[in-house]
Every structure is written in C-alpha cells, then in structure tokens.
PDB file of C-alpha atoms and ligand atoms in Angstrom:
ATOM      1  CA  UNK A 879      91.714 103.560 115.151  1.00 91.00           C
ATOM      2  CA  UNK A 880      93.393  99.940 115.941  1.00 96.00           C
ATOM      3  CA  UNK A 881      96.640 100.075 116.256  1.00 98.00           C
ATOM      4  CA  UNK A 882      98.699  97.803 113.750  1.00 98.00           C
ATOM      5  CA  UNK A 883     101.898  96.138 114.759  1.00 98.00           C
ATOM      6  CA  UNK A 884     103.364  94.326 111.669  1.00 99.00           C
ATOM      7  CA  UNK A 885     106.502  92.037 111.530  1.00 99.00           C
ATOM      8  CA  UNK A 886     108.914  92.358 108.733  1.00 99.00           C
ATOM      9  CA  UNK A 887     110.766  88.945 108.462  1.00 99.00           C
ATOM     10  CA  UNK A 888     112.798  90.218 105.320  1.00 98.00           C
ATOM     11  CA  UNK A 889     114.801  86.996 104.140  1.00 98.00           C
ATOM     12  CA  UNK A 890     114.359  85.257 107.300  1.00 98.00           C
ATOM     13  CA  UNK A 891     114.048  82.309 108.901  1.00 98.00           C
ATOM     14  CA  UNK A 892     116.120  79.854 107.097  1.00 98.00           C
ATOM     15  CA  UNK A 893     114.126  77.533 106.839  1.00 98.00           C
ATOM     16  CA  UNK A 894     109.975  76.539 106.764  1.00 98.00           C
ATOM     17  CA  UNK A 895     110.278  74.343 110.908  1.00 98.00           C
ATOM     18  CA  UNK A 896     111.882  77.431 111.923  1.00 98.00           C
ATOM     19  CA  UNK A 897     109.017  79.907 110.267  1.00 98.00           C
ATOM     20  CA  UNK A 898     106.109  77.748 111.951  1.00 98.00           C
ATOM     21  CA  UNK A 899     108.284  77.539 115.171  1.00 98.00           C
ATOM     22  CA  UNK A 900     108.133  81.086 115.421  1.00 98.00           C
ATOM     23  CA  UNK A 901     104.681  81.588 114.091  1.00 98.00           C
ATOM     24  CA  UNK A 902     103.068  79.699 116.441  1.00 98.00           C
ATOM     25  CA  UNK A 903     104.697  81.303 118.927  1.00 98.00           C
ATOM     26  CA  UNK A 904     103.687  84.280 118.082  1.00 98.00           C
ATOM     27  CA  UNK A 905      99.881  82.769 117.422  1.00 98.00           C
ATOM     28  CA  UNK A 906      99.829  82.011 120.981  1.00 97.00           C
ATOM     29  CA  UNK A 907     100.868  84.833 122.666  1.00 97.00           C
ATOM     30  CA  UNK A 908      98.639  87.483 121.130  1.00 97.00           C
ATOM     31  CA  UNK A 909      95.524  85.570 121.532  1.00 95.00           C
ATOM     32  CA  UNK A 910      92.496  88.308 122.454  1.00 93.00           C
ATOM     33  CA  UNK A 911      95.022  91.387 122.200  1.00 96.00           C
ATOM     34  CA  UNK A 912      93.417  94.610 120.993  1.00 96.00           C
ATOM     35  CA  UNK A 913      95.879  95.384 118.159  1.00 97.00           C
ATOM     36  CA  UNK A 914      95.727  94.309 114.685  1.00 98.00           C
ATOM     37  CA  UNK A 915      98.669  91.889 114.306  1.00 98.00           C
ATOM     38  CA  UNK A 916     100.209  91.007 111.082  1.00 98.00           C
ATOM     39  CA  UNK A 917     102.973  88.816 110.196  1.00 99.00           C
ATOM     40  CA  UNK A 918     104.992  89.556 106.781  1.00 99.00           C
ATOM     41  CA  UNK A 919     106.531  86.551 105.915  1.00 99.00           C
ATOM     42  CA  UNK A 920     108.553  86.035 102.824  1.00 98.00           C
ATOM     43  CA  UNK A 921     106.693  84.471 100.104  1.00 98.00           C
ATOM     44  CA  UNK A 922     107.688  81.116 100.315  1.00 98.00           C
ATOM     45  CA  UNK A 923     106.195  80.705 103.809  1.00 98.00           C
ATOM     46  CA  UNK A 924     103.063  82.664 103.213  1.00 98.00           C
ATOM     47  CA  UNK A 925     100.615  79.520 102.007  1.00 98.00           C
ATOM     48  CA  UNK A 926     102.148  77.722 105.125  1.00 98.00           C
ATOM     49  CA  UNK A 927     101.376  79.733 108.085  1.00 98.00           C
ATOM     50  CA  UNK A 928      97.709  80.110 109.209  1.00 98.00           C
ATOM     51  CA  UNK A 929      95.723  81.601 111.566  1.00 98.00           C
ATOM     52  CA  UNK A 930      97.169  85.616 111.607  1.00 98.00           C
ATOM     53  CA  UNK A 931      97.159  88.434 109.350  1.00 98.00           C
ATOM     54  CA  UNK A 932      99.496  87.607 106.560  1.00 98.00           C
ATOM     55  CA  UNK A 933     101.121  90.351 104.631  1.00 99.00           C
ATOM     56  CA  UNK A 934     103.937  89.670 101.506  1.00 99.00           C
ATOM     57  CA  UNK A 935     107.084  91.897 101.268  1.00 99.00           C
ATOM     58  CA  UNK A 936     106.331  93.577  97.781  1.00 98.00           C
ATOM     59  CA  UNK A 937     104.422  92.435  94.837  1.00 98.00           C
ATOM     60  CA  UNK A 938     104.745  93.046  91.226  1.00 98.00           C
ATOM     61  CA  UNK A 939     102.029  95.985  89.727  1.00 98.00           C
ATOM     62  CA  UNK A 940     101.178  93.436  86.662  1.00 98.00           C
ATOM     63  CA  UNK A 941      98.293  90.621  86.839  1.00 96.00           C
ATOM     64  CA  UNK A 942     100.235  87.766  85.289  1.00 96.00           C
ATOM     65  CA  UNK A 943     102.311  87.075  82.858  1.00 98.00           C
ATOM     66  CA  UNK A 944     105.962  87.140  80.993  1.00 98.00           C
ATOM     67  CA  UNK A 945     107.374  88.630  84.251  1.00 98.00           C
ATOM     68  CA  UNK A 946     109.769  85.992  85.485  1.00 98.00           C
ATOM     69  CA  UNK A 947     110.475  86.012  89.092  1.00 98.00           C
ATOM     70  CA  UNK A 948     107.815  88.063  89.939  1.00 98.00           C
ATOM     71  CA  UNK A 949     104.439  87.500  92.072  1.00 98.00           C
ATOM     72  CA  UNK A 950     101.431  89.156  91.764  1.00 98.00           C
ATOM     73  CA  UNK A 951      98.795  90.741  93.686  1.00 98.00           C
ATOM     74  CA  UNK A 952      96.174  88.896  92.647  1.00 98.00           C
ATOM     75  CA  UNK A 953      98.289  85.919  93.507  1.00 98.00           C
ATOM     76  CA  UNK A 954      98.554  87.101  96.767  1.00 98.00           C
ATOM     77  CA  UNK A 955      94.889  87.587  97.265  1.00 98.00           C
ATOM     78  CA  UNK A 956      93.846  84.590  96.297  1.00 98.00           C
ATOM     79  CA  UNK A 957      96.050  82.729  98.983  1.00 98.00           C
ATOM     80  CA  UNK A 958      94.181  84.871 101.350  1.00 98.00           C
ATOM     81  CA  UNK A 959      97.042  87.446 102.140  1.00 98.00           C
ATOM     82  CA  UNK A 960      95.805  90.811 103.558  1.00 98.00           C
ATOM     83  CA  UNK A 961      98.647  93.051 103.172  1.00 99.00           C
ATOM     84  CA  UNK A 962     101.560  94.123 101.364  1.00 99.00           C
ATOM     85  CA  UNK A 963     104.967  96.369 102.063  1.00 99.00           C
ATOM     86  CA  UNK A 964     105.449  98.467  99.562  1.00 99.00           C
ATOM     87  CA  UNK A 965     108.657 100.569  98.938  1.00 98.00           C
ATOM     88  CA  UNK A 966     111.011  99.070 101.841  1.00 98.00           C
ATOM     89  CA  UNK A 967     113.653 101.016 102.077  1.00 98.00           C
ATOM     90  CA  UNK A 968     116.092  98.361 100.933  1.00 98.00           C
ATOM     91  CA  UNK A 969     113.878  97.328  97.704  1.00 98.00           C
ATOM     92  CA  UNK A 970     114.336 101.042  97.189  1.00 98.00           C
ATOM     93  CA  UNK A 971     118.543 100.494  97.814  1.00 98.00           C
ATOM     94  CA  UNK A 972     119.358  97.183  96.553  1.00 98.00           C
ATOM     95  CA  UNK A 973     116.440  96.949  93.771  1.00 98.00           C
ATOM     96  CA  UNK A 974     116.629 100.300  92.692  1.00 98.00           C
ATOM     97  CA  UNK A 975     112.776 101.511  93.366  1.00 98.00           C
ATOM     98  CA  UNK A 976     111.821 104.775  92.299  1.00 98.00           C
ATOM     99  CA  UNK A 977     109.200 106.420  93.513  1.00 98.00           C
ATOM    100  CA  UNK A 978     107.326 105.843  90.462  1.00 98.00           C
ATOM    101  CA  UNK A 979     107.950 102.314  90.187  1.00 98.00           C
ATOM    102  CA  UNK A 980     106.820 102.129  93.647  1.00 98.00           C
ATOM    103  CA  UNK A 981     103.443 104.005  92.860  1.00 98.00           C
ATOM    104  CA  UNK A 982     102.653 101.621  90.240  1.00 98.00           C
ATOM    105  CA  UNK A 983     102.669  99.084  92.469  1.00 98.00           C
ATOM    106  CA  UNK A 984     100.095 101.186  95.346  1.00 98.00           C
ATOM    107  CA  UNK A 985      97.668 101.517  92.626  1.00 98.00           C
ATOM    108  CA  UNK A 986      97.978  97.787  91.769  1.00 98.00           C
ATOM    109  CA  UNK A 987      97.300  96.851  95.338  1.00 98.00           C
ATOM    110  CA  UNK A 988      94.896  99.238  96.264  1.00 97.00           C
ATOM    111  CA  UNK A 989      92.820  98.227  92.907  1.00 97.00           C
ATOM    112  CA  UNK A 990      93.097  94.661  93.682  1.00 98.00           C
ATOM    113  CA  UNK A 991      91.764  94.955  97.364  1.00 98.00           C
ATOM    114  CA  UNK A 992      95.502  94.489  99.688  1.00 98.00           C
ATOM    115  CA  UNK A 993      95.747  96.420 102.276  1.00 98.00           C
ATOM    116  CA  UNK A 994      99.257  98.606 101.870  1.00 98.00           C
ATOM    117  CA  UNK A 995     102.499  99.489 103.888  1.00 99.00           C
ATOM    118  CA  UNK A 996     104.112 102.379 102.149  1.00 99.00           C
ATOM    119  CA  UNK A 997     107.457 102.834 103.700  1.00 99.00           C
ATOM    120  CA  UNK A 998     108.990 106.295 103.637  1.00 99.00           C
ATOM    121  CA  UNK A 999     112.405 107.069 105.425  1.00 98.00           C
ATOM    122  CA  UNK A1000     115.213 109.641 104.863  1.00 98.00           C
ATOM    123  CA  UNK A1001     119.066 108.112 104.701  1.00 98.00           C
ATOM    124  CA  UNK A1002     121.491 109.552 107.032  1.00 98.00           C
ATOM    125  CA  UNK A1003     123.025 111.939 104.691  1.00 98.00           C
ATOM    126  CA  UNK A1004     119.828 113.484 103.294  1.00 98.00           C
ATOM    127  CA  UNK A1005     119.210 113.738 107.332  1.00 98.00           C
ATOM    128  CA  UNK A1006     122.760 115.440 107.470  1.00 98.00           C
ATOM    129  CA  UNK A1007     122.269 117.601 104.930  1.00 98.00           C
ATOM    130  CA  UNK A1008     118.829 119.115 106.349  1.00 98.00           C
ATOM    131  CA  UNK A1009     116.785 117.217 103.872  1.00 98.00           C
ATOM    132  CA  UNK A1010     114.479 114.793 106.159  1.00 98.00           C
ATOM    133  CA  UNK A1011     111.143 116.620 105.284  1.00 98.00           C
ATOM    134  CA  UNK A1012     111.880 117.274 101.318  1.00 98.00           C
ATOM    135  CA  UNK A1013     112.554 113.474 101.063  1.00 98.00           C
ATOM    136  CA  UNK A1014     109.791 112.453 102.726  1.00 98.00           C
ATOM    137  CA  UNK A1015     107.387 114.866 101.333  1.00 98.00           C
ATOM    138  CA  UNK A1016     109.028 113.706  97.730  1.00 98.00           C
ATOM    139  CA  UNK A1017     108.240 110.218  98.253  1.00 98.00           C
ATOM    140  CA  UNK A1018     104.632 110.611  99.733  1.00 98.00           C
ATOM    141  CA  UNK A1019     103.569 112.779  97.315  1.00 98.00           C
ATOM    142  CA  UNK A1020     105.286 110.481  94.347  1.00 98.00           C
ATOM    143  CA  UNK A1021     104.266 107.304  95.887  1.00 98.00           C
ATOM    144  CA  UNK A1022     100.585 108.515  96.346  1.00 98.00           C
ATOM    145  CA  UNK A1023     100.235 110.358  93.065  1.00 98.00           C
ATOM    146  CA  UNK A1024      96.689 109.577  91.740  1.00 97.00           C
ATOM    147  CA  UNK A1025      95.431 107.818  94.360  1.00 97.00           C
ATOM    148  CA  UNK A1026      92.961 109.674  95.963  1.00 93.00           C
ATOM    149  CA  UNK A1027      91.300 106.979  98.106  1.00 95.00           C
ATOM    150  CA  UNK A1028      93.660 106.243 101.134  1.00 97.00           C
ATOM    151  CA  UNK A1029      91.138 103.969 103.048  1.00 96.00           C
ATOM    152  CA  UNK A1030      93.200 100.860 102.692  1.00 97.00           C
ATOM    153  CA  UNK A1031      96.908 102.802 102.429  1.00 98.00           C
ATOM    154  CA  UNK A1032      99.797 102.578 106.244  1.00 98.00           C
ATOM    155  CA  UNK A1033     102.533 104.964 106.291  1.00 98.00           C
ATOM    156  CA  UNK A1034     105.543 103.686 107.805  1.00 99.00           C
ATOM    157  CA  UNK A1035     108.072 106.157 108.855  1.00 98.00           C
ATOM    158  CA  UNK A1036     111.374 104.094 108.539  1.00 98.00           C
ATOM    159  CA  UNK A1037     114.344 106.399 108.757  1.00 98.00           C
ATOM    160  CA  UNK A1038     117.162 104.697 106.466  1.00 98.00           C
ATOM    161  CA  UNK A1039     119.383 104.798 109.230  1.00 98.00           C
ATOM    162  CA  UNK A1040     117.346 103.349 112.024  1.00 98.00           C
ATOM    163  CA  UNK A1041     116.956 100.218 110.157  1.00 98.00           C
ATOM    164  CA  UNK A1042     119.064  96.903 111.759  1.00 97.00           C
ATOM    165  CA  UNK A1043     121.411  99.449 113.795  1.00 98.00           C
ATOM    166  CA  UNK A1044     120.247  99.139 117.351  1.00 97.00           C
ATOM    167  CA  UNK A1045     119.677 103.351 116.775  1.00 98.00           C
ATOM    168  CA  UNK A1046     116.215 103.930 116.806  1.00 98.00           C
ATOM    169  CA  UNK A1047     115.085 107.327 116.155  1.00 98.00           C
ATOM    170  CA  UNK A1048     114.178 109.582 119.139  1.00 98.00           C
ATOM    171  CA  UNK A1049     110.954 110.032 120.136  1.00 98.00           C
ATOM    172  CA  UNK A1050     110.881 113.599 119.476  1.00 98.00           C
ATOM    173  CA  UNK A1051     112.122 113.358 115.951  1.00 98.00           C
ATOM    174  CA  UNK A1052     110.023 110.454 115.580  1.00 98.00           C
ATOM    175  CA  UNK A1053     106.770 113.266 116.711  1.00 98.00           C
ATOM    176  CA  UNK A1054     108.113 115.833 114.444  1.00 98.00           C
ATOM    177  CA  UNK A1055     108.265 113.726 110.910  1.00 98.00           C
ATOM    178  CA  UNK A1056     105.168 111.888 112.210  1.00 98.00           C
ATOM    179  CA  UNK A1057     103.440 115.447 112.251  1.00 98.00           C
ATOM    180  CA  UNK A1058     104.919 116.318 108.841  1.00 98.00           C
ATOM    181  CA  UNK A1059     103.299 113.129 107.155  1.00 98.00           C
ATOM    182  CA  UNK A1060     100.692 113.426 108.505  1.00 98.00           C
ATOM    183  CA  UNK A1061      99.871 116.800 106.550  1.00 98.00           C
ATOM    184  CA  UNK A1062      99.681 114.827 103.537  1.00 98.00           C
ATOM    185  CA  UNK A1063      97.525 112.013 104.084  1.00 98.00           C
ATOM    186  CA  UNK A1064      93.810 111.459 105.996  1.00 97.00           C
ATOM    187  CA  UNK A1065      93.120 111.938 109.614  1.00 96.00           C
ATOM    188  CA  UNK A1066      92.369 108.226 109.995  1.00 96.00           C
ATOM    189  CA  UNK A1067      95.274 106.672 107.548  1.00 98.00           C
ATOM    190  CA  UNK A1068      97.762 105.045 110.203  1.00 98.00           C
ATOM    191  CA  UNK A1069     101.292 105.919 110.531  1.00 98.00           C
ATOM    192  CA  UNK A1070     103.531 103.363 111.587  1.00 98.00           C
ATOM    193  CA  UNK A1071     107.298 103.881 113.423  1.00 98.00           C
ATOM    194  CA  UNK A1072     109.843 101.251 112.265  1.00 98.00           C
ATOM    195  CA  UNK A1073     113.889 101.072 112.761  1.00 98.00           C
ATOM    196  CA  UNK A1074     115.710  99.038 115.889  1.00 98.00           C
ATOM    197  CA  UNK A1075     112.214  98.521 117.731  1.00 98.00           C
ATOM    198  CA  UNK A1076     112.693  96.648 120.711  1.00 98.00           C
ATOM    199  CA  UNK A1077     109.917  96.005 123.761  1.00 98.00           C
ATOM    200  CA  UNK A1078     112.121  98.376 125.468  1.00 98.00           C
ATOM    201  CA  UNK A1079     111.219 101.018 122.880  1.00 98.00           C
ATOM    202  CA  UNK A1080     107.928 100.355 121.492  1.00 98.00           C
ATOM    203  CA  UNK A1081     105.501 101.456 123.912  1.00 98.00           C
ATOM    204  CA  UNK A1082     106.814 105.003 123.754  1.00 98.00           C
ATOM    205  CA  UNK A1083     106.803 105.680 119.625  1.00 98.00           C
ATOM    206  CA  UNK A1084     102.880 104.739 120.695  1.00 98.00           C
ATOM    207  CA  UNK A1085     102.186 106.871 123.649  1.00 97.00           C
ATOM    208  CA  UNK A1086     104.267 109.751 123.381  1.00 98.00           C
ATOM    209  CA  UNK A1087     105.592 109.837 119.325  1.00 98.00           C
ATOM    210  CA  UNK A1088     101.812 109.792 118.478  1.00 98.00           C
ATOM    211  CA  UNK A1089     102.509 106.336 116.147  1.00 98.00           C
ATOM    212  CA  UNK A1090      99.286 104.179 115.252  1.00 98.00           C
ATOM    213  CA  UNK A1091     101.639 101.151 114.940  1.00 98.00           C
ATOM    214  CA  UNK A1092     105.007  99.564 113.975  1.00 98.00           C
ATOM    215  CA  UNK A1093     106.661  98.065 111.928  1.00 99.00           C
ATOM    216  CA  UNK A1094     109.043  95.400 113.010  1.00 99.00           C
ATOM    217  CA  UNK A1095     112.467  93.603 111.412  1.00 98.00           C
ATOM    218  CA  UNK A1096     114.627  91.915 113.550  1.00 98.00           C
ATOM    219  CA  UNK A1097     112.627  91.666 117.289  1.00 98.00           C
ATOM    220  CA  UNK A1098     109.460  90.258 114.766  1.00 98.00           C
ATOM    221  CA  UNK A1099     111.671  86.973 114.955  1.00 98.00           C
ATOM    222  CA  UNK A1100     111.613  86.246 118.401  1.00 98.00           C
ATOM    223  CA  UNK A1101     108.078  85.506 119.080  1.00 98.00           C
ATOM    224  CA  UNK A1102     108.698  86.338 123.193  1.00 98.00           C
ATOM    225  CA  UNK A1103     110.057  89.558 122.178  1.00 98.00           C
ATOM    226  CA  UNK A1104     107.430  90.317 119.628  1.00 98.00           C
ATOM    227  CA  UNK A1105     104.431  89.621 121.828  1.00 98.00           C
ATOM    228  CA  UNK A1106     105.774  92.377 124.810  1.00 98.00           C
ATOM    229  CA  UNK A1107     106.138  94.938 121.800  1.00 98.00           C
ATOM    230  CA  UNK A1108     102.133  94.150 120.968  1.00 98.00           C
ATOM    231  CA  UNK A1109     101.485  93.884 124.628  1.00 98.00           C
ATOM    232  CA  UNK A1110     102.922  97.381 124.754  1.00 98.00           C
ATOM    233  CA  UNK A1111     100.551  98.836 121.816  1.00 97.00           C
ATOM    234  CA  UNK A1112      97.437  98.496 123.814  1.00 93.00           C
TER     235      UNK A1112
HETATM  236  P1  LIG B 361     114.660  96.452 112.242  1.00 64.51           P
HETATM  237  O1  LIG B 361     113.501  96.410 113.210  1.00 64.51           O
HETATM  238  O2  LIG B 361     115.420  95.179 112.197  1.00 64.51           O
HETATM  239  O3  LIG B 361     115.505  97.669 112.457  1.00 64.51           O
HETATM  240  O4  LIG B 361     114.015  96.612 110.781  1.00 64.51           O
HETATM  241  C1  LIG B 361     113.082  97.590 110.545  1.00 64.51           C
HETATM  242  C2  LIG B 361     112.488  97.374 109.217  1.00 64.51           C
HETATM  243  O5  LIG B 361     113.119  97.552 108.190  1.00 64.51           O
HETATM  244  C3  LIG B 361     111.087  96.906 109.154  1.00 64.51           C
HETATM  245  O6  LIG B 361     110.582  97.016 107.866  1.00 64.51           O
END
C-alpha cells in the first residue's frame, strides 16, 4: 500500500501569502514522488490552494443547517477536499470530544465519500499509569463502532505527549502500539506515526516502526523540511 504523509497545519500560517508561500513550496518539491501527499490546511485556506491532496481538520457529522460555526462534510466535498482528521488529540482536549462524538463524525465522512484520519494517542499519565493499550483499544473500538467498512478509514498513532514537544516516541514503542492497533482494524487500513516528526526521524517510524505514513504538525510548515520527510517515505 502507498504510503501517506499528511501535514497538519493546525491554526497556522497567519495569514493566506504565507499559506500559498508554503504550498507551493511544497507543490514543487514532491513532484513525481511515490507517496500519497496531503496537505491539511485550516479551512479558510482550503478553496485557495490547488494542485495537492487537500484534507480539512475536522468536520461537523450534520449535512447543513442551524449549526453555527460549523462546516460540513458535504461542504467539504464539494470544494473537492479528499480528506479529513478526525479526533485530533487536541479537539479531543480543548473541545471536549468523546469518543462518541467523534464516531458520529467517522460515519458522517465515511457515508459522504472523505477519506478519514482517526487519531488515537494515550496522554502521558494514562502512559504512566500502564494504560497505553486500554486507551487506545477504548478509542478504536468507540471511534469505529458500527462501521464495518474500513476501506476509506487512516489510523494515526499520536501519543498525547509526543505532540509539539521535540519527544517523539521511540521506535520500539512506536512498533509495539503499532502492532496493538493493528489487531483491530484490516490488513490493508494504514497506520500513520505522528508527534515531533522531523526528517531526522521520519524515515525510521517507516522502515523499522512498521508505519504506512505520518502525520505531520509543526515540520509540515516548512516546505524544505517537509519534502526530505516525504523523500524519506519512499
Ligand atoms: P507535531 O508534529 O508538531 O508534534 O504535531 C503532531 C500532530 O499533532 C499532527 O497531527
């Protein structure tokens, strides 16, 4: 299976020069590389950047209507976006996402065609306290309920803690809950790696943590730096 690298911008760049700047960047370097690429912008700059994979931060699990503030999926199809993140870990923290709030919202996408990135990740404390595999196991199996077709459904394995700290997770721990998901879903549903990945880091969560991809904050805004952690994917 293709390997998919995806950049999470989260609330960034300030402004719409700077989100082309980087964009096209981006557009340039990866020309003819053999991994799917896809940029998650936030909304605002998703009808303005074209030619890559788009994918929106989150979407709301209704069509339309008296929702205020909300976007939907259909919305997001219709502007041509391919993907959508689904149960970040800090929609889960600062939003308050539950895991069935978040499933609602993986049967919404999945009906209406977007392709999803379910993000899974144990804090530091449920880490501490021996809990990594019941939290994960909670929130696949919660996230997932009722969906039975996982054709167009990522994992990505973002451990709370790994997230904008420079302390990426080892590769070894990264093999071990990487083998854990995947008891739960399909041979062929891709599990991503995300938390501090730099180009110095990437390649390895690929060839030796047995990730099909990643899933990228903070390097995903430097277009130089994003391109060597594709380049490293193939
Ligand atoms: P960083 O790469 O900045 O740690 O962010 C990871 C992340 O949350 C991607 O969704």
């Amino acid at each position: 299976m293709k390997k998919l690298i995806a950049a999470n911008w989260k609330m960034n760049p300030a402004s719409q020069k700077q989100a082309e700047d980087i964009f096209n960047g981006i557009k340039e370097g990866v020309k003819g590389v053999a991994v799917e690429v896809v940029i998650c912008p936030s909304f605002v700059y998703l009808p303005l950047l074209k030619g890559l994979t788009l994918g929106a931060q989150d979407m709301f699990w209704e069509e339309k209507g008296p929702f205020t503030g909300e976007v939907s999926g259909a919305m997001l199809k219709d502007l041509g976006v391919e993907y959508v993140i689904i149960g970040h870990s800090e929609r889960r923290k600062y939003f308050n996402e539950t895991d069935e709030l978040i499933n609602k919202k993986i049967k919404k996408a999945s009906e209406t065609g977007l392709k999803v990135i379910f993000c899974i990740g144990e804090t530091a404390q449920e880490r501490d306290a021996g809990k990594k595999n019941e939290v994960l196991e909670k929130q696949i199996k919660q996230g997932l309920a009722g969906i039975d077709n996982l054709e167009n459904i990522n994992i990505a394995y973002e451990p709370v803690w790994a997230i904008g700290t420079g302390n990426n997770c080892s590769v070894e721990n990264t093999k071990e809950s990487i083998d854990f998901i995947r008891k739960f879903v399909k041979e062929n549903t891709r599990i991503l790696y995300g938390g501090s990945v730099k180009s110095d880091n990437s390649g390895l969560y690929i060839k030796e943590a047995g990730a099909n991809g990643l899933l990228v904050g903070g390097a995903s805004l430097q277009a130089e730096e994003f391109i060597k952690i594709i380049k490293s994917a193939e």
